């Protein structure tokens, strides 16, 4: 279908101080082949042409790798299709005449900057607290293959490293918990020999920062894993719990 | 790397939540085993009840752990719920919780509060009278006053015989407990850091069996005494 008409209910908020509210828009001439972000571009052109303020939203790569596009669409992070980001969502997932709710990712730790753009720098601060390895970069780097790593661990570490830091896990979780993100970031190092140097403190420090940022507590509902565009598994949270326990009990 | 940790982390508290949950589940199993005896033989039930009610290890060690577990678990459960509410100040206009998580996992506070209400009734029914007889009146004999028979079986039957309202409340409470455990059993393994591709599916099945069979057992005992006296 090439000419869908949609009713959009979009969160509009001028800046961090503004109270904000849901506002209704009509958008016409939407092709089912457009991505959701392209549909937003069409809406913004309409708004600009009529002298209104376009809707601010985050985007960068538009191919599902940067994690910047956000949006809570019809009650789900990144919309109704599993395993995709908003830029990978197509309008064929909707029908002519639909009403679509579009809201920012909501969490106290992700304050709204403007409209649909939220500040996810809490994730950066969690990374700074422990999501790194200490390594000699003086030039005499050893060959990567000189350190044997079991295939299974290499695969699991790679799976964990798939996390793009989008924040869908937080947005989805009824508790606004960041445990899937932190679990992935801790796991990608915990499974590799290079990550062992800081392993005793890594989970503790990242979790302390996570708590300080005001994310909620995990209650193992598993919603994060279902909505994660990169399929990060819940077992990463169990590993985080283990890493924290073994780090703090020894 | 220097330590940033001050006090218990969110995960540390969650682990205690799971450990108290484990203890409460173990307690349920033990409690049901004894209740089941009342269906088989009044004498056996009396003997075991008297043993549990007067044994110093049970009374002096397990009972305090149990009280701590119940109190910690529900106080902390309510506090967690409060904190988690605070973590999202502005709610979504549209939120599809059912698209990605079970009702049980999203409503532990509701099933938990229902169980708490039941526990209050249960304390009033059994535990407070028991403490009164044993430790306030100082009667450790376990005898029905003026007889040579143990009182436990009589007291149990008395609570259900001709008491349809209590039996209905009892059944509703155990349905709530079942919903609580359908999520809680497997969740507590995840909380203490256990998740394996090999055994987690088995834990989930065992959890479902436990969550249905244990409450069903309690209901069965109540129904038997309600219907057969
Ligand atoms: C015999 C009684 C009870 C048993 C066997 C039990 C068992 C459990 C278990 C095994 C968990 C999972 C823990 C975890 O995920 O780590 C849990 C969680 C929870 N329980 Fe209970 N519980 C009982 C009573 C209560 C009561 C009275 C409340 C009162 C409010 C309550 C509130 C909660 C809450 C809110 C959670 C979710 C918290 C979380 O997952 O972090 N429970 N319970
Ligand atoms: S774990 Fe998944 S949902 Fe959470 S930030 Fe990483 S990629 Fe996004
Ligand atoms: S814009 Fe990069 S993931 Fe969507």
Short mmCIF file of C-alpha atoms and ligand atoms in Angstrom, two decimals:
data_model
loop_
_atom_site.label_atom_id
_atom_site.label_comp_id
_atom_site.label_asym_id
_atom_site.label_seq_id
_atom_site.Cartn_x
_atom_site.Cartn_y
_atom_site.Cartn_z
CA UNK A 1 0.00 0.00 0.00
CA UNK A 2 1.35 3.39 -0.98
CA UNK A 3 -1.04 5.84 0.53
CA UNK A 4 -1.62 5.09 4.19
CA UNK A 5 -3.24 7.66 6.42
CA UNK A 6 -2.34 7.50 10.08
CA UNK A 7 -3.25 9.20 13.32
CA UNK A 8 -0.18 9.73 15.49
CA UNK A 9 -0.27 10.48 19.19
CA UNK A 10 3.16 11.90 19.91
CA UNK A 11 4.79 13.14 23.12
CA UNK A 12 5.77 16.78 22.66
CA UNK A 13 8.04 18.46 25.19
CA UNK A 14 9.94 21.67 24.39
CA UNK A 15 12.86 21.03 26.72
CA UNK A 16 13.86 19.25 29.92
CA UNK A 17 11.95 21.76 32.07
CA UNK A 18 8.72 21.73 30.05
CA UNK A 19 5.92 19.50 31.34
CA UNK A 20 5.13 18.01 27.95
CA UNK A 21 1.96 16.36 26.63
CA UNK A 22 0.62 13.94 24.05
CA UNK A 23 -0.41 15.69 20.82
CA UNK A 24 -2.42 14.30 17.89
CA UNK A 25 -1.22 14.51 14.28
CA UNK A 26 -2.46 13.19 10.95
CA UNK A 27 0.05 12.04 8.42
CA UNK A 28 -0.86 11.11 4.84
CA UNK A 29 0.79 9.48 1.84
CA UNK A 30 2.80 6.90 3.77
CA UNK A 31 4.15 3.93 1.80
CA UNK A 32 4.30 0.54 3.47
CA UNK A 33 7.93 0.27 2.32
CA UNK A 34 9.01 3.24 4.39
CA UNK A 35 10.83 2.71 7.63
CA UNK A 36 9.23 4.13 10.75
CA UNK A 37 11.83 6.89 10.83
CA UNK A 38 11.07 7.79 7.20
CA UNK A 39 7.43 8.09 8.19
CA UNK A 40 8.57 10.50 10.93
CA UNK A 41 10.56 12.43 8.29
CA UNK A 42 7.38 12.79 6.20
CA UNK A 43 5.51 14.05 9.25
CA UNK A 44 8.27 16.55 9.99
CA UNK A 45 8.20 17.87 6.41
CA UNK A 46 4.47 18.39 6.78
CA UNK A 47 5.03 20.20 10.07
CA UNK A 48 7.79 22.40 8.66
CA UNK A 49 5.68 23.28 5.61
CA UNK A 50 2.85 24.36 7.83
CA UNK A 51 5.19 26.43 9.99
CA UNK A 52 5.14 24.10 13.00
CA UNK A 53 8.04 22.78 15.06
CA UNK A 54 9.21 19.35 13.77
CA UNK A 55 9.28 16.41 16.20
CA UNK A 56 12.78 15.86 17.62
CA UNK A 57 13.92 12.23 17.63
CA UNK A 58 17.26 10.41 17.82
CA UNK A 59 18.70 8.57 14.81
CA UNK A 60 22.05 8.00 13.20
CA UNK A 61 22.94 4.83 11.30
CA UNK A 62 19.38 3.90 10.26
CA UNK A 63 20.52 0.30 9.87
CA UNK A 64 20.17 -1.13 13.35
CA UNK A 65 23.74 -0.85 14.59
CA UNK A 66 24.21 2.43 16.42
CA UNK A 67 21.41 2.12 18.98
CA UNK A 68 20.48 5.79 18.86
CA UNK A 69 16.93 5.55 17.51
CA UNK A 70 14.58 5.02 20.44
CA UNK A 71 10.79 5.58 20.65
CA UNK A 72 8.16 3.61 22.55
CA UNK A 73 5.66 2.70 19.84
CA UNK A 74 2.18 1.45 20.67
CA UNK A 75 3.27 0.31 24.12
CA UNK A 76 6.48 -1.46 23.10
CA UNK A 77 10.10 -0.35 22.79
CA UNK A 78 10.96 -0.02 19.07
CA UNK A 79 7.40 -1.03 18.18
CA UNK A 80 5.64 -4.35 17.66
CA UNK A 81 8.27 -6.32 15.72
CA UNK A 82 10.75 -8.32 17.82
CA UNK A 83 14.50 -8.18 17.25
CA UNK A 84 14.46 -4.82 15.47
CA UNK A 85 15.28 -1.20 16.19
CA UNK A 86 12.89 1.60 15.18
CA UNK A 87 14.92 2.34 12.04
CA UNK A 88 14.45 -1.31 10.99
CA UNK A 89 10.70 -1.24 11.59
CA UNK A 90 8.66 -0.85 8.41
CA UNK A 91 5.28 0.73 7.91
CA UNK A 92 3.99 -2.56 6.53
CA UNK A 93 3.67 -3.57 10.18
CA UNK A 94 0.79 -1.06 10.41
CA UNK A 95 -2.48 -0.63 8.53
CA UNK A 96 -4.19 2.29 6.88
CA UNK A 97 -6.22 4.24 9.43
CA UNK A 98 -4.23 3.05 12.47
CA UNK A 99 -3.65 5.19 15.53
CA UNK A 100 -0.05 4.97 16.71
CA UNK A 101 1.23 6.06 20.12
CA UNK A 102 4.79 7.39 19.99
CA UNK A 103 6.48 8.15 23.31
CA UNK A 104 10.05 8.65 24.51
CA UNK A 105 11.83 5.83 26.38
CA UNK A 106 10.71 6.48 29.94
CA UNK A 107 12.85 6.13 33.05
CA UNK A 108 13.94 8.52 35.78
CA UNK A 109 17.51 7.73 34.71
CA UNK A 110 16.69 8.70 31.08
CA UNK A 111 15.37 12.26 31.37
CA UNK A 112 13.70 13.76 28.29
CA UNK A 113 15.81 16.37 26.51
CA UNK A 114 13.22 17.26 23.89
CA UNK A 115 10.16 15.48 22.43
CA UNK A 116 11.29 11.89 21.84
CA UNK A 117 14.97 12.42 22.62
CA UNK A 118 16.14 11.19 26.02
CA UNK A 119 19.49 11.51 27.74
CA UNK A 120 21.03 8.03 27.92
CA UNK A 121 24.41 9.16 29.27
CA UNK A 122 23.69 7.16 32.45
CA UNK A 123 24.79 4.15 30.34
CA UNK A 124 28.10 5.89 29.56
CA UNK A 125 28.72 6.54 33.24
CA UNK A 126 28.04 2.88 34.04
CA UNK A 127 30.58 1.92 31.36
CA UNK A 128 33.14 4.34 32.80
CA UNK A 129 32.70 2.71 36.20
CA UNK A 130 34.03 -0.64 34.99
CA UNK A 131 33.25 -1.51 31.38
CA UNK A 132 36.85 -1.54 30.21
CA UNK A 133 40.03 -3.58 30.36
CA UNK A 134 43.52 -2.42 31.27
CA UNK A 135 45.87 -3.30 28.48
CA UNK A 136 49.36 -2.39 27.40
CA UNK A 137 49.08 -0.28 24.24
CA UNK A 138 52.78 0.50 23.92
CA UNK A 139 53.02 -1.12 20.49
CA UNK A 140 54.32 -4.60 21.32
CA UNK A 141 50.82 -6.08 21.32
CA UNK A 142 50.78 -9.86 21.35
CA UNK A 143 49.04 -11.86 18.66
CA UNK A 144 45.35 -12.30 19.53
CA UNK A 145 45.46 -16.02 18.78
CA UNK A 146 48.26 -16.57 21.30
CA UNK A 147 45.67 -16.67 24.10
CA UNK A 148 43.53 -19.78 23.77
CA UNK A 149 39.83 -19.22 24.49
CA UNK A 150 37.21 -21.99 24.53
CA UNK A 151 34.95 -21.64 21.49
CA UNK A 152 31.82 -21.60 23.65
CA UNK A 153 33.09 -18.68 25.73
CA UNK A 154 34.21 -16.78 22.65
CA UNK A 155 30.71 -17.18 21.20
CA UNK A 156 28.95 -16.15 24.42
CA UNK A 157 31.22 -13.12 24.80
CA UNK A 158 30.47 -12.16 21.20
CA UNK A 159 26.73 -12.55 21.81
CA UNK A 160 26.99 -10.26 24.85
CA UNK A 161 29.04 -7.75 22.86
CA UNK A 162 26.16 -7.44 20.40
CA UNK A 163 24.50 -4.97 22.82
CA UNK A 164 24.25 -1.57 21.13
CA UNK A 165 23.33 0.32 24.30
CA UNK A 166 19.97 1.40 22.92
CA UNK A 167 18.14 1.34 26.25
CA UNK A 168 15.11 -0.65 25.03
CA UNK A 169 15.59 -2.98 27.99
CA UNK A 170 15.20 -0.09 30.43
CA UNK A 171 12.28 1.41 28.51
CA UNK A 172 10.44 -1.91 28.44
CA UNK A 173 11.07 -3.08 31.97
CA UNK A 174 8.20 -2.38 34.35
CA UNK A 175 10.90 -1.49 36.91
CA UNK A 176 13.08 0.57 34.52
CA UNK A 177 15.94 -1.77 35.37
CA UNK A 178 19.20 -1.61 33.43
CA UNK A 179 20.28 -5.14 34.34
CA UNK A 180 20.25 -6.55 30.80
CA UNK A 181 22.54 -3.80 29.55
CA UNK A 182 24.89 -4.12 32.54
CA UNK A 183 24.71 -7.93 32.33
CA UNK A 184 25.80 -7.80 28.69
CA UNK A 185 28.61 -5.34 29.37
CA UNK A 186 29.93 -7.36 32.31
CA UNK A 187 29.59 -10.67 30.47
CA UNK A 188 31.56 -9.66 27.41
CA UNK A 189 34.63 -9.27 29.64
CA UNK A 190 33.88 -11.91 32.28
CA UNK A 191 34.01 -14.65 29.65
CA UNK A 192 37.41 -13.69 28.24
CA UNK A 193 40.89 -13.96 29.80
CA UNK A 194 41.57 -10.30 28.93
CA UNK A 195 38.76 -9.27 31.24
CA UNK A 196 40.06 -11.02 34.34
CA UNK A 197 42.38 -8.28 35.62
CA UNK A 198 39.49 -6.09 36.83
CA UNK A 199 36.95 -8.85 37.30
CA UNK A 200 36.75 -8.67 41.08
CA UNK A 201 35.57 -5.05 41.10
CA UNK A 202 33.95 -4.66 37.67
CA UNK A 203 30.47 -5.93 38.49
CA UNK A 204 30.45 -4.21 41.88
CA UNK A 205 31.42 -0.84 40.48
CA UNK A 206 29.11 -0.97 37.50
CA UNK A 207 26.21 -2.02 39.71
CA UNK A 208 26.99 0.73 42.23
CA UNK A 209 26.86 3.27 39.39
CA UNK A 210 23.68 1.68 38.02
CA UNK A 211 22.04 2.07 41.45
CA UNK A 212 23.27 5.66 41.79
CA UNK A 213 21.70 6.56 38.44
CA UNK A 214 18.25 5.60 39.75
CA UNK A 215 17.44 2.56 37.63
CA UNK A 216 14.96 0.14 39.25
CA UNK A 217 15.53 -3.38 40.60
CA UNK A 218 15.33 -6.43 38.36
CA UNK A 219 12.46 -8.81 39.17
CA UNK A 220 13.27 -11.28 36.39
CA UNK A 221 10.15 -10.65 34.32
CA UNK A 222 12.21 -11.26 31.17
CA UNK A 223 10.53 -8.43 29.23
CA UNK A 224 13.94 -6.89 28.39
CA UNK A 225 15.13 -10.00 26.59
CA UNK A 226 11.95 -10.14 24.47
CA UNK A 227 12.25 -6.49 23.40
CA UNK A 228 16.05 -6.33 23.00
CA UNK A 229 16.82 -5.73 19.30
CA UNK A 230 20.02 -7.76 19.62
CA UNK A 231 18.56 -10.77 21.44
CA UNK A 232 20.73 -10.38 24.55
CA UNK A 233 19.86 -13.36 26.75
CA UNK A 234 18.64 -13.28 30.35
CA UNK A 235 21.50 -15.62 31.30
CA UNK A 236 23.72 -12.51 31.09
CA UNK A 237 21.85 -11.11 34.09
CA UNK A 238 22.45 -14.34 36.01
CA UNK A 239 26.15 -14.04 35.14
CA UNK A 240 26.15 -10.46 36.40
CA UNK A 241 24.58 -11.66 39.66
CA UNK A 242 27.27 -14.37 39.96
CA UNK A 243 30.07 -11.93 39.17
CA UNK A 244 28.75 -9.51 41.78
CA UNK A 245 28.39 -12.23 44.41
CA UNK A 246 31.75 -13.83 43.79
CA UNK A 247 33.42 -10.41 43.67
CA UNK A 248 31.89 -9.22 46.92
CA UNK A 249 32.11 -12.49 48.89
CA UNK A 250 35.80 -13.12 48.18
CA UNK B 1 40.02 -0.47 40.25
CA UNK B 2 38.83 1.12 43.46
CA UNK B 3 35.55 0.16 45.07
CA UNK B 4 32.48 2.35 44.67
CA UNK B 5 30.24 0.06 46.68
CA UNK B 6 28.55 1.37 49.80
CA UNK B 7 26.37 -1.11 51.68
CA UNK B 8 24.18 -3.63 49.94
CA UNK B 9 23.77 -3.21 46.19
CA UNK B 10 20.41 -3.68 44.49
CA UNK B 11 21.57 -7.18 43.54
CA UNK B 12 22.66 -7.98 47.10
CA UNK B 13 19.17 -7.15 48.34
CA UNK B 14 17.62 -9.17 45.57
CA UNK B 15 19.71 -12.17 46.60
CA UNK B 16 18.37 -11.96 50.16
CA UNK B 17 14.87 -11.73 48.67
CA UNK B 18 15.57 -14.99 46.82
CA UNK B 19 17.15 -16.73 49.84
CA UNK B 20 14.18 -15.88 52.05
CA UNK B 21 11.96 -17.08 49.18
CA UNK B 22 13.86 -20.39 49.12
CA UNK B 23 13.44 -20.81 52.85
CA UNK B 24 9.72 -20.04 52.64
CA UNK B 25 9.31 -22.63 49.87
CA UNK B 26 11.14 -25.21 51.97
CA UNK B 27 8.86 -24.32 54.87
CA UNK B 28 5.76 -24.77 52.67
CA UNK B 29 6.93 -28.26 51.74
CA UNK B 30 7.50 -29.21 55.36
CA UNK B 31 4.21 -27.66 56.48
CA UNK B 32 2.25 -29.47 53.77
CA UNK B 33 3.88 -32.82 54.62
CA UNK B 34 2.58 -32.50 58.17
CA UNK B 35 -0.87 -31.29 57.10
CA UNK B 36 -1.14 -34.28 54.78
CA UNK B 37 -0.64 -36.58 57.76
CA UNK B 38 -3.90 -35.27 59.21
CA UNK B 39 -5.70 -36.81 56.25
CA UNK B 40 -4.04 -40.16 56.79
CA UNK B 41 -4.06 -40.52 60.57
CA UNK B 42 -5.13 -38.22 63.41
CA UNK B 43 -2.65 -39.91 65.74
CA UNK B 44 0.33 -39.43 63.45
CA UNK B 45 -0.63 -35.79 62.92
CA UNK B 46 -0.87 -35.26 66.68
CA UNK B 47 2.50 -36.88 67.37
CA UNK B 48 4.35 -34.89 64.72
CA UNK B 49 2.60 -31.62 65.63
CA UNK B 50 3.59 -32.08 69.26
CA UNK B 51 7.16 -32.78 68.24
CA UNK B 52 7.33 -29.67 66.03
CA UNK B 53 5.62 -27.54 68.67
CA UNK B 54 7.97 -28.47 71.50
CA UNK B 55 11.28 -29.36 69.85
CA UNK B 56 13.90 -26.76 70.88
CA UNK B 57 15.62 -26.71 67.45
CA UNK B 58 12.35 -26.15 65.63
CA UNK B 59 11.08 -23.61 68.13
CA UNK B 60 14.36 -21.89 68.97
CA UNK B 61 16.11 -21.90 65.61
CA UNK B 62 13.84 -22.66 62.65
CA UNK B 63 10.89 -20.60 63.91
CA UNK B 64 12.96 -17.40 64.33
CA UNK B 65 14.49 -17.92 60.85
CA UNK B 66 10.98 -18.36 59.51
CA UNK B 67 9.72 -15.20 61.16
CA UNK B 68 12.72 -13.27 59.89
CA UNK B 69 12.19 -14.65 56.37
CA UNK B 70 8.52 -13.74 56.24
CA UNK B 71 9.05 -10.26 57.63
CA UNK B 72 12.14 -9.48 55.56
CA UNK B 73 10.54 -10.89 52.42
CA UNK B 74 7.36 -8.87 52.55
CA UNK B 75 8.86 -5.66 53.92
CA UNK B 76 11.59 -5.78 51.32
CA UNK B 77 9.17 -6.85 48.57
CA UNK B 78 7.04 -3.79 49.28
CA UNK B 79 10.07 -1.50 49.41
CA UNK B 80 11.37 -2.90 46.08
CA UNK B 81 7.98 -2.24 44.54
CA UNK B 82 8.06 1.33 45.84
CA UNK B 83 11.58 1.93 44.48
CA UNK B 84 10.69 0.42 41.14
CA UNK B 85 7.71 2.72 40.90
CA UNK B 86 9.96 5.71 41.57
CA UNK B 87 12.29 4.64 38.76
CA UNK B 88 9.70 5.75 36.19
CA UNK B 89 8.20 9.06 37.26
CA UNK B 90 6.12 9.70 34.14
CA UNK B 91 4.18 6.62 33.09
CA UNK B 92 3.56 5.62 29.49
CA UNK B 93 0.26 6.63 27.89
CA UNK B 94 0.29 3.20 26.24
CA UNK B 95 2.15 0.25 27.76
CA UNK B 96 1.73 -3.36 26.59
CA UNK B 97 3.09 -5.34 29.51
CA UNK B 98 1.52 -8.56 28.28
CA UNK B 99 3.51 -8.40 25.02
CA UNK B 100 6.70 -9.45 26.73
CA UNK B 101 6.15 -10.78 30.26
CA UNK B 102 3.71 -13.04 32.10
CA UNK B 103 0.98 -11.69 34.38
CA UNK B 104 2.53 -13.55 37.30
CA UNK B 105 5.91 -11.93 36.87
CA UNK B 106 4.40 -8.45 36.58
CA UNK B 107 2.13 -8.75 39.61
CA UNK B 108 4.25 -10.32 42.36
CA UNK B 109 3.17 -7.50 44.67
CA UNK B 110 -0.52 -8.34 44.19
CA UNK B 111 -0.11 -12.08 44.74
CA UNK B 112 2.33 -11.33 47.57
CA UNK B 113 -0.06 -8.95 49.37
CA UNK B 114 -2.86 -11.51 49.03
CA UNK B 115 -0.61 -14.13 50.65
CA UNK B 116 0.25 -11.61 53.35
CA UNK B 117 -3.44 -11.05 54.10
CA UNK B 118 -3.84 -14.80 54.37
CA UNK B 119 -0.84 -15.03 56.70
CA UNK B 120 -2.44 -12.45 58.99
CA UNK B 121 -5.60 -14.57 59.16
CA UNK B 122 -3.54 -17.70 59.65
CA UNK B 123 -1.59 -16.15 62.50
CA UNK B 124 -4.83 -15.12 64.13
CA UNK B 125 -6.30 -18.60 63.63
CA UNK B 126 -3.43 -20.82 64.68
CA UNK B 127 -0.19 -19.18 65.63
CA UNK B 128 -1.36 -16.62 68.21
CA UNK B 129 -3.56 -19.14 70.11
CA UNK B 130 -0.67 -21.62 69.98
CA UNK B 131 1.84 -19.11 71.38
CA UNK B 132 -0.71 -18.11 74.01
CA UNK B 133 -1.28 -21.66 75.23
CA UNK B 134 2.37 -22.66 75.22
CA UNK B 135 4.34 -19.62 76.27
CA UNK B 136 1.82 -17.41 78.10
CA UNK B 137 -0.32 -19.98 79.89
CA UNK B 138 2.74 -22.23 80.04
CA UNK B 139 0.88 -25.39 79.04
CA UNK B 140 3.43 -27.41 77.08
CA UNK B 141 1.55 -30.71 77.43
CA UNK B 142 -0.27 -30.40 74.10
CA UNK B 143 -3.36 -31.99 75.71
CA UNK B 144 -6.97 -31.07 75.05
CA UNK B 145 -7.99 -29.57 78.39
CA UNK B 146 -9.61 -32.11 80.67
CA UNK B 147 -8.70 -35.07 78.47
CA UNK B 148 -5.82 -37.44 77.81
CA UNK B 149 -5.80 -36.63 74.09
CA UNK B 150 -3.62 -34.32 72.02
CA UNK B 151 -5.43 -31.14 70.97
CA UNK B 152 -3.79 -30.50 67.55
CA UNK B 153 -6.02 -32.62 65.34
CA UNK B 154 -9.18 -31.34 67.03
CA UNK B 155 -8.04 -27.74 66.57
CA UNK B 156 -7.33 -28.31 62.89
CA UNK B 157 -10.68 -29.94 62.17
CA UNK B 158 -12.50 -27.30 64.19
CA UNK B 159 -11.18 -24.58 61.83
CA UNK B 160 -12.73 -26.13 58.72
CA UNK B 161 -15.75 -28.11 59.93
CA UNK B 162 -18.90 -26.21 58.95
CA UNK B 163 -16.88 -23.12 57.94
CA UNK B 164 -17.50 -22.59 54.22
CA UNK B 165 -16.36 -18.95 54.23
CA UNK B 166 -13.01 -19.83 55.73
CA UNK B 167 -12.58 -22.66 53.23
CA UNK B 168 -13.31 -20.31 50.32
CA UNK B 169 -10.85 -17.70 51.64
CA UNK B 170 -8.35 -20.48 52.06
CA UNK B 171 -8.77 -21.58 48.44
CA UNK B 172 -8.47 -18.03 47.04
CA UNK B 173 -5.30 -17.50 49.08
CA UNK B 174 -3.69 -20.64 47.76
CA UNK B 175 -4.52 -19.72 44.18
CA UNK B 176 -2.66 -16.46 44.87
CA UNK B 177 0.25 -18.37 46.37
CA UNK B 178 0.31 -20.54 43.27
CA UNK B 179 0.51 -17.47 41.01
CA UNK B 180 3.30 -16.09 43.23
CA UNK B 181 5.32 -19.28 42.95
CA UNK B 182 4.73 -19.79 39.22
CA UNK B 183 7.09 -16.85 38.78
CA UNK B 184 8.96 -16.92 42.11
CA UNK B 185 10.37 -20.46 42.03
CA UNK B 186 12.38 -20.12 38.85
CA UNK B 187 13.06 -16.44 39.47
CA UNK B 188 14.92 -17.14 42.70
CA UNK B 189 17.45 -19.33 40.87
CA UNK B 190 18.12 -16.52 38.42
CA UNK B 191 18.51 -14.07 41.34
CA UNK B 192 21.24 -16.10 42.99
CA UNK B 193 23.03 -16.26 39.64
CA UNK B 194 22.03 -19.70 38.43
CA UNK B 195 21.07 -20.00 34.77
CA UNK B 196 22.22 -22.84 32.55
CA UNK B 197 21.05 -24.00 29.15
CA UNK B 198 20.99 -27.54 30.48
CA UNK B 199 19.18 -27.21 33.81
CA UNK B 200 17.16 -23.97 33.64
CA UNK B 201 14.42 -25.58 31.51
CA UNK B 202 14.19 -28.36 34.12
CA UNK B 203 14.02 -25.81 36.95
CA UNK B 204 11.16 -24.06 35.15
CA UNK B 205 9.19 -27.30 34.83
CA UNK B 206 9.92 -28.28 38.43
CA UNK B 207 8.85 -24.78 39.48
CA UNK B 208 5.52 -25.10 37.71
CA UNK B 209 4.89 -28.48 39.32
CA UNK B 210 5.83 -27.14 42.77
CA UNK B 211 3.73 -23.99 42.30
CA UNK B 212 0.63 -26.00 41.46
CA UNK B 213 1.05 -29.14 43.57
CA UNK B 214 1.91 -27.49 46.90
CA UNK B 215 -1.05 -25.07 47.01
CA UNK B 216 -3.31 -27.83 45.67
CA UNK B 217 -2.18 -30.03 48.57
CA UNK B 218 -3.12 -27.41 51.18
CA UNK B 219 -6.52 -26.95 49.53
CA UNK B 220 -7.04 -30.71 49.52
CA UNK B 221 -6.44 -30.95 53.27
CA UNK B 222 -8.92 -28.13 53.93
CA UNK B 223 -11.55 -29.73 51.69
CA UNK B 224 -11.14 -33.16 53.26
CA UNK B 225 -11.76 -31.77 56.75
CA UNK B 226 -14.58 -29.55 55.55
CA UNK B 227 -16.40 -32.38 53.78
CA UNK B 228 -15.74 -35.38 56.01
CA UNK B 229 -16.75 -34.22 59.49
C1 LIG C 1 4.79 -18.43 51.83
C2 LIG C 1 4.92 -17.25 51.37
C3 LIG C 1 5.83 -16.79 50.24
C4 LIG C 1 6.69 -17.50 49.44
C5 LIG C 1 6.98 -18.99 49.46
C6 LIG C 1 7.30 -16.54 48.54
C7 LIG C 1 8.24 -16.85 47.58
C8 LIG C 1 8.83 -15.95 46.73
C9 LIG C 1 9.87 -16.24 45.80
C10 LIG C 1 10.53 -17.59 45.62
C11 LIG C 1 10.17 -15.08 45.14
C12 LIG C 1 11.21 -14.89 44.05
C13 LIG C 1 12.43 -14.24 44.59
C14 LIG C 1 13.36 -13.85 43.49
O1 LIG C 1 12.93 -13.62 42.37
O2 LIG C 1 14.55 -13.76 43.73
C15 LIG C 1 9.31 -14.06 45.63
C16 LIG C 1 9.30 -12.75 45.19
C17 LIG C 1 8.48 -11.75 45.70
N1 LIG C 1 7.66 -11.86 46.81
FE1 LIG C 1 7.24 -13.56 47.78
N2 LIG C 1 6.81 -15.29 48.80
C18 LIG C 1 5.92 -15.41 49.84
C19 LIG C 1 5.23 -14.38 50.44
C20 LIG C 1 5.25 -13.07 50.05
C21 LIG C 1 4.54 -12.02 50.73
C22 LIG C 1 3.70 -12.18 51.98
C23 LIG C 1 4.78 -10.88 50.04
C24 LIG C 1 4.17 -9.56 50.45
C25 LIG C 1 4.18 -8.47 49.82
C26 LIG C 1 5.67 -11.21 48.92
C27 LIG C 1 6.14 -10.33 47.97
C28 LIG C 1 7.02 -10.64 46.98
C29 LIG C 1 7.44 -9.73 45.94
C30 LIG C 1 6.99 -8.29 45.76
C31 LIG C 1 8.35 -10.44 45.15
C32 LIG C 1 9.01 -9.92 43.90
C33 LIG C 1 10.27 -9.26 44.24
C34 LIG C 1 11.34 -9.68 43.32
O3 LIG C 1 11.16 -10.56 42.47
O4 LIG C 1 12.40 -9.09 43.43
N3 LIG C 1 5.94 -12.55 48.97
N4 LIG C 1 8.51 -14.59 46.62
S1 LIG C 2 20.74 -5.20 26.23
FE1 LIG C 2 19.58 -5.06 24.28
S2 LIG C 2 17.93 -3.63 24.76
FE2 LIG C 2 19.44 -3.35 26.37
S3 LIG C 2 20.78 -1.69 25.68
FE3 LIG C 2 21.74 -3.60 24.97
S4 LIG C 2 20.92 -3.92 22.89
FE4 LIG C 2 19.60 -2.39 23.85
S1 LIG C 3 19.38 4.68 13.86
FE1 LIG C 3 21.08 3.39 14.40
S2 LIG C 3 20.06 1.69 15.31
FE2 LIG C 3 18.38 2.86 14.56
#
